[in-house]
Each structure stands twice: as structure tokens, then as C-alpha cells.
Coordinates of N, CA and C in Angstrom, one line a residue:
M1 N 45.8 26.4 56.7 CA 44.5 27.0 56.8 C 44.3 28.1 55.8
K2 N 43.2 27.7 54.9 CA 42.8 28.5 53.9 C 41.4 29.1 54.0
A3 N 41.1 30.4 54.0 CA 39.7 31.0 54.5 C 39.2 31.8 53.0
A4 N 37.9 31.8 52.9 CA 37.4 32.5 51.9 C 36.4 33.4 52.3
V5 N 36.3 34.5 52.2 CA 35.1 35.4 52.6 C 34.2 35.5 51.1
I6 N 33.3 34.8 51.3 CA 32.4 34.9 50.2 C 31.0 35.7 50.4
Y7 N 30.8 36.8 49.6 CA 29.6 37.6 49.7 C 28.8 37.8 48.4
I8 N 27.7 38.3 48.6 CA 26.8 39.1 47.8 C 26.3 40.3 48.3
S9 N 26.3 41.4 47.3 CA 26.1 42.8 47.9 C 25.3 43.2 46.7
L10 N 24.0 44.0 47.0 CA 23.3 44.7 45.9 C 23.3 46.2 46.0
T11 N 23.7 46.7 47.2 CA 23.7 48.2 47.4 C 25.2 48.5 47.9
G12 N 25.9 47.5 48.3 CA 27.3 47.9 48.5 C 27.7 47.7 50.1
N13 N 26.6 47.8 50.9 CA 26.7 47.5 52.3 C 27.3 46.2 52.8
T14 N 27.0 45.0 52.3 CA 27.5 44.0 52.5 C 28.8 43.8 52.0
Q15 N 29.2 44.3 50.9 CA 30.4 44.4 50.1 C 31.5 45.3 51.2
A16 N 31.1 46.4 51.6 CA 32.0 47.1 52.6 C 32.3 46.3 53.8
M17 N 31.3 45.4 54.1 CA 31.6 44.8 55.3 C 32.6 43.6 55.0
A18 N 32.4 42.8 53.7 CA 33.3 41.7 53.4 C 34.6 42.5 53.1
E19 N 34.9 43.5 52.6 CA 36.2 44.1 52.3 C 36.9 44.2 53.8
A20 N 36.3 44.7 54.7 CA 36.8 45.3 56.1 C 37.0 43.9 56.8
I21 N 36.3 42.7 56.7 CA 36.4 41.4 57.2 C 37.7 40.7 56.7
Y22 N 37.7 41.0 55.2 CA 39.0 40.4 54.6 C 40.1 41.2 55.2
E23 N 40.0 42.5 55.3 CA 41.4 43.2 55.8 C 42.0 42.7 57.1
G24 N 40.8 42.4 58.0 CA 41.2 42.0 59.5 C 41.7 40.4 59.2
A25 N 41.2 39.6 58.5 CA 41.5 38.3 58.4 C 42.9 38.4 58.0
V26 N 43.1 39.2 56.8 CA 44.5 39.0 56.1 C 45.6 39.6 57.1
S27 N 45.4 40.5 58.1 CA 46.2 41.1 59.0 C 46.7 40.1 60.0
T28 N 45.8 39.1 60.0 CA 46.2 37.9 61.1 C 46.7 36.7 60.3
A29 N 46.3 36.4 59.2 CA 46.8 35.2 58.6 C 47.7 35.2 57.2
G30 N 47.3 36.5 56.6 CA 48.3 36.9 55.5 C 47.4 36.7 54.1
N31 N 48.1 37.3 53.2 CA 47.4 37.4 52.0 C 47.2 36.2 51.4
E32 N 48.1 35.2 51.6 CA 48.2 33.9 50.7 C 47.1 33.1 51.4
Q33 N 46.8 33.2 52.5 CA 45.7 32.2 53.1 C 44.2 32.5 53.2
V34 N 44.0 33.9 52.5 CA 42.5 34.4 52.7 C 42.2 35.1 51.1
A35 N 41.2 34.7 50.8 CA 40.4 35.1 49.5 C 39.2 35.8 49.7
L36 N 39.1 36.7 48.9 CA 37.8 37.7 48.9 C 37.1 37.4 47.6
L37 N 35.8 37.0 47.5 CA 35.2 36.5 46.5 C 33.7 36.9 46.2
S38 N 33.3 37.2 45.3 CA 31.9 37.6 45.1 C 31.3 36.3 44.8
V39 N 30.0 36.2 45.3 CA 29.5 34.7 45.2 C 29.3 34.3 43.5
D40 N 29.3 35.4 42.8 CA 29.3 34.8 41.2 C 30.4 34.6 40.7
T41 N 31.6 34.3 41.4 CA 32.9 34.0 40.8 C 33.4 32.9 41.4
I42 N 32.3 32.0 42.2 CA 33.0 30.8 42.8 C 31.8 29.8 42.6
T43 N 31.9 28.4 42.6 CA 31.2 27.4 42.9 C 31.0 26.9 44.3
A44 N 30.0 26.3 44.6 CA 30.1 25.7 46.0 C 31.0 24.5 46.2
A45 N 31.1 23.8 45.0 CA 32.3 22.8 45.1 C 33.7 23.5 45.2
E46 N 34.0 24.6 44.5 CA 35.2 25.4 44.8 C 35.3 26.0 46.3
A47 N 34.2 26.4 46.6 CA 34.2 27.0 48.2 C 34.5 26.0 49.2
L48 N 34.0 24.6 48.9 CA 34.3 23.7 49.8 C 35.7 23.1 50.0
T49 N 36.6 23.7 49.1 CA 38.0 23.3 49.0 C 38.7 24.2 50.2
Y50 N 38.1 25.2 50.7 CA 38.7 26.0 51.7 C 38.3 25.6 53.2
D51 N 39.4 25.9 54.2 CA 39.1 25.3 55.3 C 38.2 26.0 56.1
I52 N 37.9 27.3 56.1 CA 37.1 28.2 56.7 C 36.3 29.0 55.5
L53 N 34.9 29.2 55.8 CA 34.0 29.9 54.8 C 33.3 31.0 55.7
V54 N 33.7 32.2 55.3 CA 32.9 33.4 55.9 C 32.0 33.9 54.9
L55 N 30.8 33.7 55.3 CA 29.8 33.9 54.2 C 28.9 35.3 54.4
G56 N 28.6 36.0 53.5 CA 27.8 37.3 53.8 C 26.7 37.3 52.7
S57 N 25.6 37.6 53.3 CA 24.4 38.1 52.4 C 23.8 39.0 53.1
P58 N 23.1 40.1 52.5 CA 22.0 40.8 53.1 C 20.7 40.2 53.2
A59 N 20.0 40.8 54.3 CA 18.6 40.3 54.3 C 17.8 40.8 53.1
M60 N 16.9 40.0 52.7 CA 16.1 40.4 51.3 C 14.7 40.2 51.8
G61 N 13.9 40.8 51.0 CA 12.5 40.3 51.1 C 11.8 40.3 52.6
N62 N 11.3 39.1 52.8 CA 10.7 38.9 54.3 C 11.8 38.3 55.1
E63 N 13.1 39.0 55.2 CA 14.2 38.4 55.9 C 14.6 37.1 55.5
V64 N 15.2 37.0 54.3 CA 15.6 35.9 53.9 C 17.1 36.2 53.2
L65 N 18.0 35.1 52.7 CA 19.1 35.3 52.0 C 18.6 35.8 50.6
E66 N 19.7 36.6 50.0 CA 19.4 36.9 48.6 C 19.0 35.7 47.7
E67 N 18.1 35.8 47.0 CA 17.4 34.6 46.5 C 17.9 34.2 45.1
D68 N 18.4 35.2 44.2 CA 18.8 35.0 42.9 C 20.1 34.1 42.9
S69 N 21.2 34.6 43.7 CA 22.4 34.0 43.5 C 23.0 33.2 44.9
F70 N 22.8 34.2 46.0 CA 23.3 33.5 47.0 C 22.6 32.2 47.7
E71 N 21.1 32.3 47.7 CA 20.3 31.2 48.2 C 20.9 29.8 47.5
P72 N 20.7 30.0 46.3 CA 21.0 28.7 45.4 C 22.4 28.1 45.6
F73 N 23.5 29.1 45.9 CA 24.9 28.8 46.2 C 24.9 28.1 47.5
F74 N 24.2 28.7 48.4 CA 24.2 28.3 49.9 C 23.5 26.9 50.1
S75 N 22.3 26.9 49.2 CA 21.7 25.5 49.3 C 22.6 24.4 48.7
E76 N 23.4 24.7 47.8 CA 24.3 23.7 47.2 C 25.2 23.3 48.5
L77 N 25.9 24.2 48.9 CA 27.0 24.4 49.9 C 26.4 23.3 51.4
E78 N 25.2 23.6 51.5 CA 24.5 23.3 53.0 C 24.4 21.7 52.6
K79 N 24.6 20.9 51.5 CA 24.6 19.6 51.6 C 25.9 19.1 52.0
N80 N 27.0 19.6 52.1 CA 28.2 19.4 52.3 C 28.9 20.0 53.5
L81 N 28.3 20.5 54.7 CA 28.8 21.4 55.6 C 29.1 20.8 56.8
T82 N 28.8 19.4 56.8 CA 29.2 18.6 58.0 C 30.8 19.0 58.5
G83 N 31.0 19.4 59.7 CA 32.5 19.7 60.1 C 33.1 20.9 59.7
K84 N 32.5 21.6 58.6 CA 32.9 22.6 58.1 C 33.0 24.0 59.0
K85 N 34.0 24.7 58.9 CA 34.1 25.9 59.9 C 33.5 27.1 59.1
I86 N 32.5 27.7 59.8 CA 31.8 28.7 59.0 C 31.4 29.9 59.9
A87 N 31.5 31.1 59.3 CA 31.3 32.4 60.1 C 30.3 33.1 59.2
L88 N 29.4 33.8 59.6 CA 28.3 34.4 58.8 C 28.0 36.0 59.3
F89 N 28.0 36.7 58.0 CA 27.9 38.0 58.4 C 26.8 38.7 57.1
G90 N 26.3 39.8 57.5 CA 25.5 40.5 56.5 C 24.9 41.8 56.9
S91 N 24.3 42.7 56.2 CA 23.6 43.7 56.4 C 22.1 43.7 56.2
Y92 N 21.3 44.6 56.9 CA 19.9 44.8 56.8 C 19.4 46.1 56.9
G93 N 18.1 46.2 56.5 CA 17.6 47.5 56.5 C 16.4 47.7 57.3
W94 N 15.9 46.4 57.8 CA 14.5 46.5 58.4 C 14.5 45.1 59.2
G95 N 13.6 45.0 60.1 CA 13.4 43.6 60.8 C 14.4 43.7 62.0
D96 N 14.7 42.4 62.6 CA 15.4 42.2 63.7 C 16.6 41.1 63.5
G97 N 17.0 40.9 62.6 CA 18.1 39.9 62.0 C 17.5 38.4 62.1
Q98 N 16.1 38.3 61.8 CA 15.7 36.8 61.7 C 16.3 36.1 60.6
W99 N 16.6 36.7 59.6 CA 17.3 36.0 58.5 C 18.6 35.4 58.9
M100 N 19.5 36.1 59.9 CA 20.7 35.5 60.4 C 20.2 34.4 61.2
R101 N 19.5 34.5 62.0 CA 18.9 33.3 63.0 C 18.6 32.2 62.3
D102 N 17.9 32.2 61.2 CA 17.3 31.4 60.4 C 18.7 30.6 59.7
W103 N 19.5 31.6 59.3 CA 20.8 31.0 58.4 C 21.7 30.3 59.3
E104 N 21.7 30.6 60.6 CA 22.7 29.8 61.6 C 22.0 28.7 61.9
T105 N 20.5 28.5 62.0 CA 19.9 27.3 62.3 C 20.3 26.2 61.1
R106 N 20.1 26.9 59.8 CA 20.4 25.9 58.6 C 21.9 25.4 58.7
C107 N 22.9 26.1 59.1 CA 24.2 25.7 59.3 C 24.2 24.8 60.2
N108 N 23.8 25.0 61.6 CA 23.9 23.9 62.6 C 23.2 22.7 62.3
N109 N 21.9 22.8 61.6 CA 21.4 21.5 61.2 C 22.2 20.7 60.1
A110 N 22.8 21.4 59.2 CA 23.7 20.8 58.2 C 25.1 20.2 58.8
G111 N 25.2 20.7 60.1 CA 26.6 19.8 60.8 C 27.7 20.9 60.7
A112 N 27.6 22.1 60.2 CA 28.7 23.0 60.3 C 29.1 23.4 61.7
I113 N 30.3 23.9 61.8 CA 30.8 24.5 63.2 C 30.9 26.0 62.9
L114 N 30.1 26.7 63.6 CA 29.9 28.3 63.6 C 31.1 28.6 64.6
I115 N 32.2 29.3 63.9 CA 33.2 29.4 64.7 C 33.3 30.7 65.5
T116 N 32.5 31.7 65.2 CA 32.1 32.8 66.0 C 30.7 33.4 65.9
D117 N 30.3 34.2 66.8 CA 28.9 34.9 66.7 C 28.9 35.5 65.3
S118 N 27.7 35.4 64.6 CA 27.5 36.1 63.4 C 27.5 37.8 63.6
L119 N 27.7 38.2 62.5 CA 27.8 39.7 62.6 C 26.8 40.4 61.7
I120 N 25.8 41.2 62.2 CA 25.0 41.9 61.3 C 25.1 43.4 61.6
I121 N 24.9 44.3 60.4 CA 25.1 45.7 60.6 C 23.8 46.2 59.9
N122 N 23.1 47.2 60.5 CA 22.0 48.0 60.0 C 22.4 48.9 58.9
E123 N 22.1 48.7 57.8 CA 22.4 49.8 56.7 C 23.7 49.8 56.2
A124 N 24.3 50.9 56.0 CA 25.8 51.2 55.4 C 26.6 51.1 56.7
P125 N 27.7 50.5 56.7 CA 28.5 50.4 57.9 C 29.2 51.7 58.1
D126 N 29.4 52.2 59.3 CA 30.1 53.4 59.4 C 31.6 53.1 60.3
T127 N 32.3 54.0 60.3 CA 33.7 53.7 60.9 C 33.7 52.9 61.8
A128 N 32.8 52.8 62.9 CA 33.0 52.0 63.9 C 32.4 50.4 63.6
A129 N 31.3 50.4 62.7 CA 31.0 49.2 62.3 C 32.1 48.5 61.3
L130 N 32.7 49.2 60.7 CA 33.8 48.8 59.8 C 34.8 48.1 60.7
E131 N 35.2 48.8 61.9 CA 36.1 48.2 62.9 C 35.8 47.0 63.3
L132 N 34.4 46.7 63.8 CA 33.8 45.6 64.2 C 34.1 44.4 63.2
C133 N 33.9 44.8 62.0 CA 34.2 43.7 60.7 C 35.5 43.4 60.8
R134 N 36.7 44.3 60.8 CA 37.9 43.8 60.8 C 38.1 42.9 61.9
E135 N 37.6 43.2 63.3 CA 37.9 42.5 64.4 C 37.2 41.0 64.1
F136 N 36.0 41.1 63.5 CA 35.3 39.7 63.2 C 36.3 38.8 62.2
G137 N 37.0 39.6 61.1 CA 37.8 38.9 60.1 C 39.0 38.2 60.8
K138 N 39.5 39.0 62.0 CA 40.4 38.5 62.7 C 40.3 37.3 63.6
K139 N 39.0 37.2 64.1 CA 38.6 36.1 64.9 C 38.4 34.9 64.1
T140 N 37.9 35.1 62.7 CA 37.5 33.9 62.0 C 38.9 33.2 61.4
V141 N 40.2 33.8 61.4 CA 41.2 33.0 61.0 C 42.0 32.7 62.2
K142 N 41.5 32.8 63.6 CA 42.7 32.5 64.6 C 42.4 30.9 64.9

């Protein structure tokens, strides 16, 4: 079982979440089984070689995925998600998490298997939120 934590972060909030999720996943599965990757370092085709995808994007604009890099990456992935194990996370600064609900719907419509409840954090994650991220990471690789 190989997992990839793939994210985009513009302010550092989603990156902090991704790093904590990675720590949790590694503590359960080991370094050789989990990769931490910024979305600009991997293609959709490469991502599909992993058994589990843990995807992170902040809410942007009118509660949508980051549009310049992450949305094109996810749109390409979306075509091939049938049966793929997925977990979603991200940060937001306003709204109520609609971007995450929309993203979950897209995954479900594409045939992905959402392996745990999605994780959203408002603004910069504090100590308690980072612990939630670590626990989320552990859940994704069990």
C-alpha cells in the first residue's frame, strides 16, 4: 500500500496541514509507504500509481479549489478515479466549507472511494488542529 499526500498551499496553512497528515501517516505506515508532494511536482498520471491519494487544497474565490494548479490537476485525475481510495483536506478563511462538499460530490460522481470524513481547518492550524491532522493521516493509511 502506497499513499501520497498531494497538496497546494498559497499561505502555508494547507502545507502545515499536509505536513502533519504526512507525519501521522508515516507513524502508521512507515516512510517507504507515504510520499508528501506539492501538486506542482507530480502529474495526474503519476498520482494514479499510488493506492491511496490524500488530496489537499484551500478554498479559493467563491469556495472553489485552487484554480491555477490544483483544479487542472484534479480535473485530470477525476477521469480515472473509479475505485481509487481518496481522502480530502484543506483550509479556508471564509464560508462554511461548500468547496469541500462540492469536491466530495465530484469524487463520489467519479467513482472514488472516500476512505474517511474530509478534514477542513479554518485559517492557520493551531496545535489542536495539527493533532487532528496527524490523526487524519493515521486513518488514511489503516
